[in-house]
Coordinates of C-alpha atoms in Angstrom, one line a residue:
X1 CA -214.1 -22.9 40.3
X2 CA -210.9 -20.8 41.6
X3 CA -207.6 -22.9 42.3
X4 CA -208.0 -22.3 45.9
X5 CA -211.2 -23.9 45.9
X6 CA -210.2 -27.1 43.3
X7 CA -207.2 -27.1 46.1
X8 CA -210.1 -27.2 48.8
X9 CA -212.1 -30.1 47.1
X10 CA -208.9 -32.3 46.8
X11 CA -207.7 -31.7 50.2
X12 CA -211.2 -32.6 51.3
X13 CA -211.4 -35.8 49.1
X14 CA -208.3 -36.7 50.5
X15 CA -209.3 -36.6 54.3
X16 CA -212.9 -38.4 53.5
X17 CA -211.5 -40.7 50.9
X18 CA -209.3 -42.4 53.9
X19 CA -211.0 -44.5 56.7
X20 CA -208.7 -42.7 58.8
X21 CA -210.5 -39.5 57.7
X22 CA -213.6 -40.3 57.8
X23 CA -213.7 -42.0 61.1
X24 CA -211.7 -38.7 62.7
X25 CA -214.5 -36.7 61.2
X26 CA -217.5 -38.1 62.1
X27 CA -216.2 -38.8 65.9
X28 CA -214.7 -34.9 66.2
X29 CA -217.9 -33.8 64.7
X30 CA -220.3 -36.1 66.5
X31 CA -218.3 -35.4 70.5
X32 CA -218.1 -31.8 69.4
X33 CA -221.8 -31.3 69.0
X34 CA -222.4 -33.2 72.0
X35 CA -219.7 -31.0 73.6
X36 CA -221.1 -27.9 71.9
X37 CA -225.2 -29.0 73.2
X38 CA -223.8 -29.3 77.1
X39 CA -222.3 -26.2 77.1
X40 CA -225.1 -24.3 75.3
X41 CA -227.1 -26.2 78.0
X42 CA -224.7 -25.2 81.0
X43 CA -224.7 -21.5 79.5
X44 CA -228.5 -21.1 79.0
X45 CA -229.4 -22.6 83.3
X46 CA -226.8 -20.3 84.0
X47 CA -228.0 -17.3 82.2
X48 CA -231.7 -17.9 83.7
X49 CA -230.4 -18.5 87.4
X50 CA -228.1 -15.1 87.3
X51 CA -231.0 -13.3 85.7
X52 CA -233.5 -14.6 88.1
X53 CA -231.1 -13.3 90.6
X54 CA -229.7 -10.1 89.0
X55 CA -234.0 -9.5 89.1
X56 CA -234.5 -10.1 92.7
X57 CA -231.6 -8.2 93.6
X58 CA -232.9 -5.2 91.1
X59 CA -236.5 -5.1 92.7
X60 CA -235.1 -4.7 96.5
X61 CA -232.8 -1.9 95.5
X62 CA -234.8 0.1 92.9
X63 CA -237.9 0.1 96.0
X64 CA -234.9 1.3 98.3
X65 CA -233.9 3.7 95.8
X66 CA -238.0 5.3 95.8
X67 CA -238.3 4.9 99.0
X68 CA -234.8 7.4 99.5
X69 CA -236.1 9.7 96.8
X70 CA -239.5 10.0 98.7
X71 CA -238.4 11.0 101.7
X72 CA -235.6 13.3 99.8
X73 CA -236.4 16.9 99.5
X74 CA -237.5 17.6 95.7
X75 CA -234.5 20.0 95.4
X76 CA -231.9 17.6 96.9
X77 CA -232.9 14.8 94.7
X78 CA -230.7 15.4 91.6
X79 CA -227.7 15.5 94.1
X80 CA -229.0 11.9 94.9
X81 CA -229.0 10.2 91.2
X82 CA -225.1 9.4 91.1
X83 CA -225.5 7.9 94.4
X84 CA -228.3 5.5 93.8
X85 CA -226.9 4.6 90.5
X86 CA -225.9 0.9 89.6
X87 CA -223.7 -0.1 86.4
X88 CA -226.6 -1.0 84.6
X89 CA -229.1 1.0 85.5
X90 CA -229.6 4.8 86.7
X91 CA -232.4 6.8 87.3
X92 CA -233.7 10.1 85.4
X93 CA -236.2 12.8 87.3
X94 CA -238.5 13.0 84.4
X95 CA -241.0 10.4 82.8
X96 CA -240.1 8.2 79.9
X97 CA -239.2 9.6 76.3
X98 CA -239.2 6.7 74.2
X99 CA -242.1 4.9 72.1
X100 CA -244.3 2.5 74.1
X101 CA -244.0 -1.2 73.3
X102 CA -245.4 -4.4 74.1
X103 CA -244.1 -6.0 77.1
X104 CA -241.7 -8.6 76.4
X105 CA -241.0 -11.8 78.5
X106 CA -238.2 -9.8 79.9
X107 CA -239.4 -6.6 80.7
X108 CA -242.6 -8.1 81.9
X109 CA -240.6 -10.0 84.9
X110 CA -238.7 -6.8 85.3
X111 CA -242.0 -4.8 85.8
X112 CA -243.4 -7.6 87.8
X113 CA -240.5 -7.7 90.4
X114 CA -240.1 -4.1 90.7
X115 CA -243.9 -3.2 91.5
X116 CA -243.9 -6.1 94.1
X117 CA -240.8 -5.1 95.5
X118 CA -241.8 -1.4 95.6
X119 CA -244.9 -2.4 96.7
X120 CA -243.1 -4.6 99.7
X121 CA -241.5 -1.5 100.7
X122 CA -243.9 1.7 100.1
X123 CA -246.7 -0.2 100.6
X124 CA -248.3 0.7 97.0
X125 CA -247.4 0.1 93.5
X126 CA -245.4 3.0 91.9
X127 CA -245.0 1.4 88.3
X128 CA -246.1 3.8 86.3
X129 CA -246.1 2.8 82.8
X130 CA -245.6 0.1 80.9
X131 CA -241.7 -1.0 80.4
X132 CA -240.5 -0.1 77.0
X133 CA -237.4 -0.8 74.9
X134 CA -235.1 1.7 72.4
X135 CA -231.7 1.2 70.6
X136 CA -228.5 2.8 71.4
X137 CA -225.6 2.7 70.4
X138 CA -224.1 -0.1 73.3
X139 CA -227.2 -2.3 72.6
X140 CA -230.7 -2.2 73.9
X141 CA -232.3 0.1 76.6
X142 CA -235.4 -0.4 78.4
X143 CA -237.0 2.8 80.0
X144 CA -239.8 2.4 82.7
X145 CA -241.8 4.9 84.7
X146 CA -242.1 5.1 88.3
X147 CA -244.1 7.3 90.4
X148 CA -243.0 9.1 93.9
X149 CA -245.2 9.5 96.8
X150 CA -245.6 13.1 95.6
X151 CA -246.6 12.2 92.3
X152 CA -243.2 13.3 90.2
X153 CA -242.4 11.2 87.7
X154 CA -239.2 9.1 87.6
X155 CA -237.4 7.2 84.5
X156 CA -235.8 3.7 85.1
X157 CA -233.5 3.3 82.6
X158 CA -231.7 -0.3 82.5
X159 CA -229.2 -1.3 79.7
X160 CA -229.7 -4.8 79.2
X161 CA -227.1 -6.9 79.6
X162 CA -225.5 -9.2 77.4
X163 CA -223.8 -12.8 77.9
X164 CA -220.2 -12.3 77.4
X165 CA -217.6 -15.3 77.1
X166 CA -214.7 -14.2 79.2
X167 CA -210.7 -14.8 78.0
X168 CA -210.5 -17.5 80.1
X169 CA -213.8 -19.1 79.0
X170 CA -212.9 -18.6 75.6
X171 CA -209.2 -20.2 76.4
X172 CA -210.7 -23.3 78.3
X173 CA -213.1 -24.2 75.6
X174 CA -210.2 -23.7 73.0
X175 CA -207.9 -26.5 75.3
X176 CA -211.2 -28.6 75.5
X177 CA -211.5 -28.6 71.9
X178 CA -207.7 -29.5 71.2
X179 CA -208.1 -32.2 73.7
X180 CA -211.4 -33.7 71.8
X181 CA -209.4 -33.4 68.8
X182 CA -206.1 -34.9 70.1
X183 CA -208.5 -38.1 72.1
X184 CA -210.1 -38.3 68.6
X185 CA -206.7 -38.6 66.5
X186 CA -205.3 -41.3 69.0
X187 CA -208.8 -43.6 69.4
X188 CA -208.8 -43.2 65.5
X189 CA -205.5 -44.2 65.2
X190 CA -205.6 -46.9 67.5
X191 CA -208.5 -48.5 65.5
X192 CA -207.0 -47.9 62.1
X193 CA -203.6 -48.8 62.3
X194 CA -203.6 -52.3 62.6
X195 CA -205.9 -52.2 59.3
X196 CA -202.9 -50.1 57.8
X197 CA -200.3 -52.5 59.0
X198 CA -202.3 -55.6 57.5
X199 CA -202.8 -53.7 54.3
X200 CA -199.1 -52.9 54.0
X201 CA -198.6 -56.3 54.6
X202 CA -200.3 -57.4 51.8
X203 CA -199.1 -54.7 49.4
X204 CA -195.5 -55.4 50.2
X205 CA -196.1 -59.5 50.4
X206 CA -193.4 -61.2 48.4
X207 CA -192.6 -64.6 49.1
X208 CA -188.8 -64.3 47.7
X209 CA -187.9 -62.1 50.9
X210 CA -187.2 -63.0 54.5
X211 CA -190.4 -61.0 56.3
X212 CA -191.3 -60.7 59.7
X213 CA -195.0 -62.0 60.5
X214 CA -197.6 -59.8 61.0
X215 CA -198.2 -59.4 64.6
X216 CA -201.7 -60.7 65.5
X217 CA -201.9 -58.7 68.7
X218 CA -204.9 -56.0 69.3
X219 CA -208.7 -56.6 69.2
X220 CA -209.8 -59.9 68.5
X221 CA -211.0 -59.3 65.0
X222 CA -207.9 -57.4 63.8
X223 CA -205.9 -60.4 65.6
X224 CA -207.7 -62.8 64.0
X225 CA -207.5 -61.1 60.4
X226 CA -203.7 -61.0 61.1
X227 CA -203.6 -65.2 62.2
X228 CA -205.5 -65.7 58.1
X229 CA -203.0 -63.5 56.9
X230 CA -200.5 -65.1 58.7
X231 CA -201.6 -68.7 57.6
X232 CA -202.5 -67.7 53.9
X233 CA -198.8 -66.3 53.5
X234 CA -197.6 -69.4 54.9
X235 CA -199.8 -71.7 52.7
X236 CA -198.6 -70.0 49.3
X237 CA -194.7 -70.0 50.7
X238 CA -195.6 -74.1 50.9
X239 CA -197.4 -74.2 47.3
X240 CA -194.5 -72.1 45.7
X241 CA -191.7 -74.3 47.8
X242 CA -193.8 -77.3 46.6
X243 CA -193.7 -76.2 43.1
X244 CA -189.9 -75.8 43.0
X245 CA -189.0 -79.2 44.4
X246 CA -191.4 -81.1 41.8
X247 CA -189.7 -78.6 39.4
X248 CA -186.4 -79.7 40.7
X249 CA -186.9 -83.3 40.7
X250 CA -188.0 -83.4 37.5
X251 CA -185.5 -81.5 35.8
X252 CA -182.8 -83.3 38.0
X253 CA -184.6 -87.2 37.0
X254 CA -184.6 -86.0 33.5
X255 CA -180.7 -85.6 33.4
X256 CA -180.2 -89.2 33.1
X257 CA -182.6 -90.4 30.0
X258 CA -181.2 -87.9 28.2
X259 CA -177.7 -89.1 29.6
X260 CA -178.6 -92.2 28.0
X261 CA -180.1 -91.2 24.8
X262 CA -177.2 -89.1 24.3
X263 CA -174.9 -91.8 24.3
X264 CA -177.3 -94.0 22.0
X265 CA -177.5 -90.9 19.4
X266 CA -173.2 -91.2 19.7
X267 CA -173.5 -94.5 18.0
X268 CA -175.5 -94.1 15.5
X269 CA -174.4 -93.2 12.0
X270 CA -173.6 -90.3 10.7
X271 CA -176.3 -88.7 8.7
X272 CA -179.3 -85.4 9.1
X273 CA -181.1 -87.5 11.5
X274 CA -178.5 -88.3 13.9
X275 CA -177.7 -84.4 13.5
X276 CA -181.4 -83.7 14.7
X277 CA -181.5 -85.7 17.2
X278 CA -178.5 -84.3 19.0
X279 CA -179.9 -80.7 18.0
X280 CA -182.8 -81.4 20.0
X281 CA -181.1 -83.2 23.1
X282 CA -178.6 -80.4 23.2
X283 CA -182.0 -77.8 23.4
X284 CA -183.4 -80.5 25.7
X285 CA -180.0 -80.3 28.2
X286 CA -180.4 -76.4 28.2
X287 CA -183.9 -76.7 29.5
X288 CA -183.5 -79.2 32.2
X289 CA -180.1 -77.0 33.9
X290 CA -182.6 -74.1 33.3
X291 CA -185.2 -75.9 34.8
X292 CA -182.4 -76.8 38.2
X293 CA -181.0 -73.3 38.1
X294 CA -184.7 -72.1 38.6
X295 CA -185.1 -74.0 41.8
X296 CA -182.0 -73.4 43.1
X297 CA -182.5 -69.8 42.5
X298 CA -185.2 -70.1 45.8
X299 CA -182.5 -71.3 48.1
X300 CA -180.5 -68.0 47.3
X301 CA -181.9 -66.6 50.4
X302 CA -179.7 -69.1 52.7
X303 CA -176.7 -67.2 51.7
X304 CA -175.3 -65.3 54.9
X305 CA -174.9 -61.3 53.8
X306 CA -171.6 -60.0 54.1
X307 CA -169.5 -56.8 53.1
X308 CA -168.3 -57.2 49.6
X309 CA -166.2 -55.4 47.1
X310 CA -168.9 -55.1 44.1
X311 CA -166.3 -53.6 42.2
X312 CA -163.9 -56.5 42.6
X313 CA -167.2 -58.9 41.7
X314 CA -168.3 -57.0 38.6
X315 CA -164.8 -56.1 37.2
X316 CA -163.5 -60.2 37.3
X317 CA -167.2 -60.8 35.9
X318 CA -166.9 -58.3 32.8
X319 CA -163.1 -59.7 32.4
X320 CA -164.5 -63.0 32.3
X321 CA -166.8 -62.4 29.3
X322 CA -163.7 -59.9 27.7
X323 CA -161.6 -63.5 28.3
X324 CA -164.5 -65.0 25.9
X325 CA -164.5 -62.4 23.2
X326 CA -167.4 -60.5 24.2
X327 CA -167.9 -56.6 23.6
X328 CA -168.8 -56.1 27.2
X329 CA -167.4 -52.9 29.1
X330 CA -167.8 -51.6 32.9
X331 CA -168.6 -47.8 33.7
X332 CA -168.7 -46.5 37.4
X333 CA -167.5 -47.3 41.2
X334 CA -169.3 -48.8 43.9
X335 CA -168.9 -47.3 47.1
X336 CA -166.5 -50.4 49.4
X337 CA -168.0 -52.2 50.7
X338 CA -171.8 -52.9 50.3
X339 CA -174.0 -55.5 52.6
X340 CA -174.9 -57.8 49.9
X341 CA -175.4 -61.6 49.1
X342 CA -172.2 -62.1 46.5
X343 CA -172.8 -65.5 45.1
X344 CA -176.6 -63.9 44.5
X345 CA -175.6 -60.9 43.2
X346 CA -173.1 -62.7 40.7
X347 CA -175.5 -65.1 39.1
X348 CA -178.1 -62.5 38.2
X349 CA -175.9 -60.2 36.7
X350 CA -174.0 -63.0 34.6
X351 CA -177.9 -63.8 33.8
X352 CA -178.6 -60.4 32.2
X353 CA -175.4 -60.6 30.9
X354 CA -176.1 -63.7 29.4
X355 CA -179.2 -61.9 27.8
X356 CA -177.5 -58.9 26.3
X357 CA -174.5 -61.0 24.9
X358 CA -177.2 -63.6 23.1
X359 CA -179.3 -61.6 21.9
X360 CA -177.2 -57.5 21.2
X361 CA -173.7 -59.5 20.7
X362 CA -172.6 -57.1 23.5
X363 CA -173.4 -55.1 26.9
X364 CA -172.3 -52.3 28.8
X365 CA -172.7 -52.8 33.0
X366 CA -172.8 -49.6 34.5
X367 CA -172.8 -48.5 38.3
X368 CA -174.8 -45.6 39.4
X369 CA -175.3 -44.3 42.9
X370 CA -178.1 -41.8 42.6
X371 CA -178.8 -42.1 46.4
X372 CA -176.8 -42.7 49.8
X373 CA -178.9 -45.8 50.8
X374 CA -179.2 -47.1 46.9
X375 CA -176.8 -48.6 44.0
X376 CA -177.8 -49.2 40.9
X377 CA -176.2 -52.0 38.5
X378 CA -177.7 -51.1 35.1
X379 CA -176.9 -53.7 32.3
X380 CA -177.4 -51.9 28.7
X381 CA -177.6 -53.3 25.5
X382 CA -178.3 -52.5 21.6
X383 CA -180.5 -55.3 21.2
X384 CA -184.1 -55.4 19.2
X385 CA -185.4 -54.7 22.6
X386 CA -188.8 -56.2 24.1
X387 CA -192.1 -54.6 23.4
X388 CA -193.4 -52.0 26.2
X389 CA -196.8 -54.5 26.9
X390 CA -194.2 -57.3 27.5
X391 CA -191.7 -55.6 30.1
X392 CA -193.7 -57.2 32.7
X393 CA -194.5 -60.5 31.2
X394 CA -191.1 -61.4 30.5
X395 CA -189.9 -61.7 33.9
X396 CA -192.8 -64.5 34.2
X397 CA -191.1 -68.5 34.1
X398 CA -191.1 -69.7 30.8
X399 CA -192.3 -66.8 29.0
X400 CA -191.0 -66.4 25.4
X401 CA -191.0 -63.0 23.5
X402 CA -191.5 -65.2 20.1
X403 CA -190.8 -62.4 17.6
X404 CA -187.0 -62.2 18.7
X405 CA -186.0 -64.2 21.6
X406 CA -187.7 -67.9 21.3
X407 CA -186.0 -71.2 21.5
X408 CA -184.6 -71.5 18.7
X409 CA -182.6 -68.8 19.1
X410 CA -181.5 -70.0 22.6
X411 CA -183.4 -69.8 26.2
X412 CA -186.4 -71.4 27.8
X413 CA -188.1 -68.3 29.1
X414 CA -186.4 -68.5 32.4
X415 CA -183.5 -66.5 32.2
X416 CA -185.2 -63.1 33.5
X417 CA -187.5 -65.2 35.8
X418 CA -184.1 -66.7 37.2
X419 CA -183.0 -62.8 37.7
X420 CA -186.3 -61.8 39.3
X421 CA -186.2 -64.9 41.7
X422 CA -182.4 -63.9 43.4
X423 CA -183.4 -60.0 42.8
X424 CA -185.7 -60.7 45.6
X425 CA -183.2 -62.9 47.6
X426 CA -181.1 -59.3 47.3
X427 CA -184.2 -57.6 48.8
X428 CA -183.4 -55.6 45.4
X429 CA -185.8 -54.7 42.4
X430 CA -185.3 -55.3 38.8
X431 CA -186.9 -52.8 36.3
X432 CA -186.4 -53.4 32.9
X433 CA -187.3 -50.8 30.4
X434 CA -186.8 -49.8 26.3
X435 CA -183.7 -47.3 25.7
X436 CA -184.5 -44.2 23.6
X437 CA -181.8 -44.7 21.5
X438 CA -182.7 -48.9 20.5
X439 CA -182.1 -51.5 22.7
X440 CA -182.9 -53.0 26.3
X441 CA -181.7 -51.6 29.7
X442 CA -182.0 -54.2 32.8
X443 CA -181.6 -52.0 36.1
X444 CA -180.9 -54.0 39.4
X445 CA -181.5 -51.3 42.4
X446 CA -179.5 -52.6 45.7
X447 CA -180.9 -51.1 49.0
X448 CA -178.3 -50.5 51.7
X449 CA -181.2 -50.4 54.4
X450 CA -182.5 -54.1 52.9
X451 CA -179.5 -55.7 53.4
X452 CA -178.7 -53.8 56.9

C-alpha cells in the first residue's frame, strides 16, 4: 500500500469513525441516489417523449421529401438533396452500401413510421429494405432504402442522436448537489451537536471550577439527557461538599482533645514516654490543620479575581523563605498585571514550596511565558523525586509515596492534593513530572482566558 493510499484509509477512518461522519454519509449518499434515480427517471420519459416525437415529425417529412423527388425530374434531383436535407439525416440517390442487420427496437419504429407516413402520402409503401446500422466515426449510422414511383433507389441515411447534458444542465445539477450536501452538513449538525456539547461536558467536568450548566434546550431526548447531566453534576458537587464539611468538622472537633491531652502530657514527668506522647500529638496537630486546610481549600473559589502583581506575590514569597534560611531562588518576570485569585495563588505555591524545601532542602520558582494567553510558575527541586507510575497518584488526598516522603518524615498525603484543589479554584493545571537531571518539577499553568 502507497502513502497516498494509507493517507486515503486514515482520512476515511476518520470521517466514518465519527457519528458526525457517518450520519453525513449515509444521508448524502442515501438523498443523492434518490436524487440521482428521479433524474435518471425525468431523463429517460423525456428521451422517449422527444423520440416519439423527433419520429412522427421524421415520417411526415421524409414522405414529403419522396413525394418531391417523385414528381422531380431524374436529372434535377441531385440539385434537390441539400434542400431536403435535415441535421440528422440526408438522403443519397443510390441504394444502401452497408451490411444488413437485424432490426432493432429503434430502427424498427423508424421503418414503421416512415412506411406509414409514406404510405399516408404516396398512397404505397416505398420502404425498401430493411433498416440497417454501421459505425463512423461521430457514432452510429442507420442506412435504409426507399423506393421512388419510378423505381430508383434512394438511401436514408440518419445519424442517430445521442442524449447530451447541456452546460447549464450540467451547472444546475452541480448547485443541486452542493445544496444536498450543504442541507446534509446543517441537519447533521443540528442532530449531533448537542451530543458533542454533552460529551464536552463530561470530558471537561471538574467540580473545583465555576461552570455554566449545560443547556437542556433541543429535542426532548437530548434535553432530557442534558437535565441527568445536569442533576448528576449537581449530586456529586453535594457528595464532594458533603465530604469536606464532615472532613472539616472533624478535624476542627479534634483540635480540642488534643488541646487537652496536650496540656495533660505538659505535666507529666520527664522521661521517653512523655517524649512519645508529645511526638505523636505534635504528628497528630499536623494532620488535623492539614485535615482544615483541605476543606478550606474548596472555598478558594469565593475569592473575587483581580489584577495582581505575581511578581510582587512571588518575590515577598521567595524572600519569606530566604528570611527562614532556605536555598530558595526566583528566575523570570510576569507580565503586570495578571487576572488571578492572589490569596489562591499564594497558598499553592507556598505548598509546593513547602514540598521542595522538606524533602530537596531547597527550590528554584521559575516564571515562564511560553504563550500570550498562558504563564507558567514552575517550582524545581533536586529532591529523590517521585516515581513516573505515581505522578498521578500523588495528587490523590492522603496518598503517601512511602519509599521517601511518608509521615515520618513529615506530611499527611495532602499537601499536593491541597495544591490540586486551589489549582482548580485558579481554573489552572498542575503537571508534575521527573527532571532529567534528578529531582521533581511542579508546573502550575495560569490561563489568561480562564480568569478573563
Amino acid at each position: 500500500m502507497t502513502e497516498h493510499q494509507r493517507g486515503q484509509v486514515v482520512w476515511w477512518r476518520s470521517i466514518w469513525g465519527s457519528l458526525f461522519g457517518r450520519l453525513g454519509v449515509i444521508l448524502f449518499c442515501g438523498l443523492a441516489a434518490a436524487h440521482a434515480l428521479t433524474l435518471f427517471w425525468v431523463f429517460f420519459e423525456r428521451g422517449q417523449l422527444g423520440r416519439s416525437m423527433m419520429l412522427s415529425y421524421m415520417g411526415r417529412d421524409i414522405a414529403a421529401s419522396v413525394a418531391i423527388l417523385d414528381r422531380v425530374p431524374p436529372a434535377e434531383r441531385a440539385a434537390w438533396l441539400p434542400r431536403i436535407e435535415r441535421q440528422d439525416y440526408r438522403y443519397i440517390l443510390a441504394a444502401p452500401t452497408s451490411v444488413q442487420t437485424p432490426a432493432q427496437h429503434e430502427e424498427s419504429d423508424l421503418a414503421r413510421v416512415v412506411r406509414q407516413s409514406v404510405t399516408a402520402v404516396v398512397g404505397v409503401s416505398r420502404v425498401g429494405s430493411q433498416a440497417s446500422v454501421q459505425a463512423h466515426k461521430s457514432g452510429e449510422r442507420i442506412e435504409m432504402g426507399l423506393l421512388l414511383e419510378d423505381g430508383s433507389p434512394v438511401t436514408l441515411q440518419w445519424d442517430r442522436p445521442h442524449m447530451r447534458i447541456s452546460t447549464a444542465t450540467a451547472s444546475f445539477l452541480s448547485l443541486q448537489l452542493l445544496m444536498l450536501g450543504l442541507v446534509t452538513w446543517l441537519a447533521v449538525r443540528a442532530a449531533v451537536r448537542p451530543l458533542k456539547r454533552l460529551a464536552d461536558a463530561a470530558d471537561g467536568l471538574d467540580l473545583n471550577r465555576s461552570a455554566p450548566a449545560l443547556s437542556e434546550t433541543g429535542p426532548a431526548e437530548v434535553a432530557r439527557a442534558a437535565h441527568a447531566f445536569n442533576a448528576m453534576r449537581a449530586r456529586i458537587a453535594d457528595h464532594l461538599a458533603e465530604r469536606l464539611r464532615i472532613l472539616a468538622a472533624v478535624s476542627h472537633d479534634l483540635q480540642t482533645p488534643i488541646t487537652r491531652m496536650r496540656l495533660r502530657v505538659e505535666m507529666l514527668d520527664s522521661g521517653p514516654v512523655r517524649d512519645k506522647l508529645q511526638s505523636d500529638l505534635t504528628d497528630l496537630q499536623a494532620l488535623v490543620e492539614d485535615g482544615v486546610a483541605y476543606a478550606r481549600s474548596a472555598q478558594a473559589n469565593s475569592e473575587t479575581p483581580r489584577a495582581a502583581d505575581i511578581n510582587a506575590l512571588l518575590d515577598a514569597l521567595v524572600c519569606d523563605y530566604v528570611d527562614a534560611g532556605h536555598a530558595v531562588h526566583l528566575a523570570g518576570v510576569a507580565p503586570v498585571p495578571w487576572q488571578v485569585r492572589p490569596l489562591a495563588l499564594k497558598r499553592l505555591v507556598t505548598n509546593l514550596l513547602d514540598n521542595a524545601v522538606k524533602f530537596a532542602g531547597g527550590a528554584e520558582l521559575v516564571i515562564e511565558q511560553l504563550q500570550p494567553d498562558t504563564l507558567d510558575i514552575v517550582v524545581c527541586d533536586n529532591g529523590p523525586g517521585i516515581a513516573e507510575a505515581e505522578l498521578q497518584a500523588v495528587m490523590q488526598p492522603f496518598y503517601r509515596v512511602e519509599s521517601s516522603r511518608n509521615r515520618e518524615s513529615g506530611g499527611a498525603g495532602l499537601g499536593l492534593a491541597i495544591a490540586q484543589e486551589l489549582a482548580g479554584a485558579l481554573d489552572a493545571s498542575l503537571s508534575l513530572s521527573n527532571r532529567p537531571s534528578g529531582g521533581l518539577e511542579a508546573r502550575l499553568r495560569l490561563s489568561r482566558v480562564g480568569m478573563g
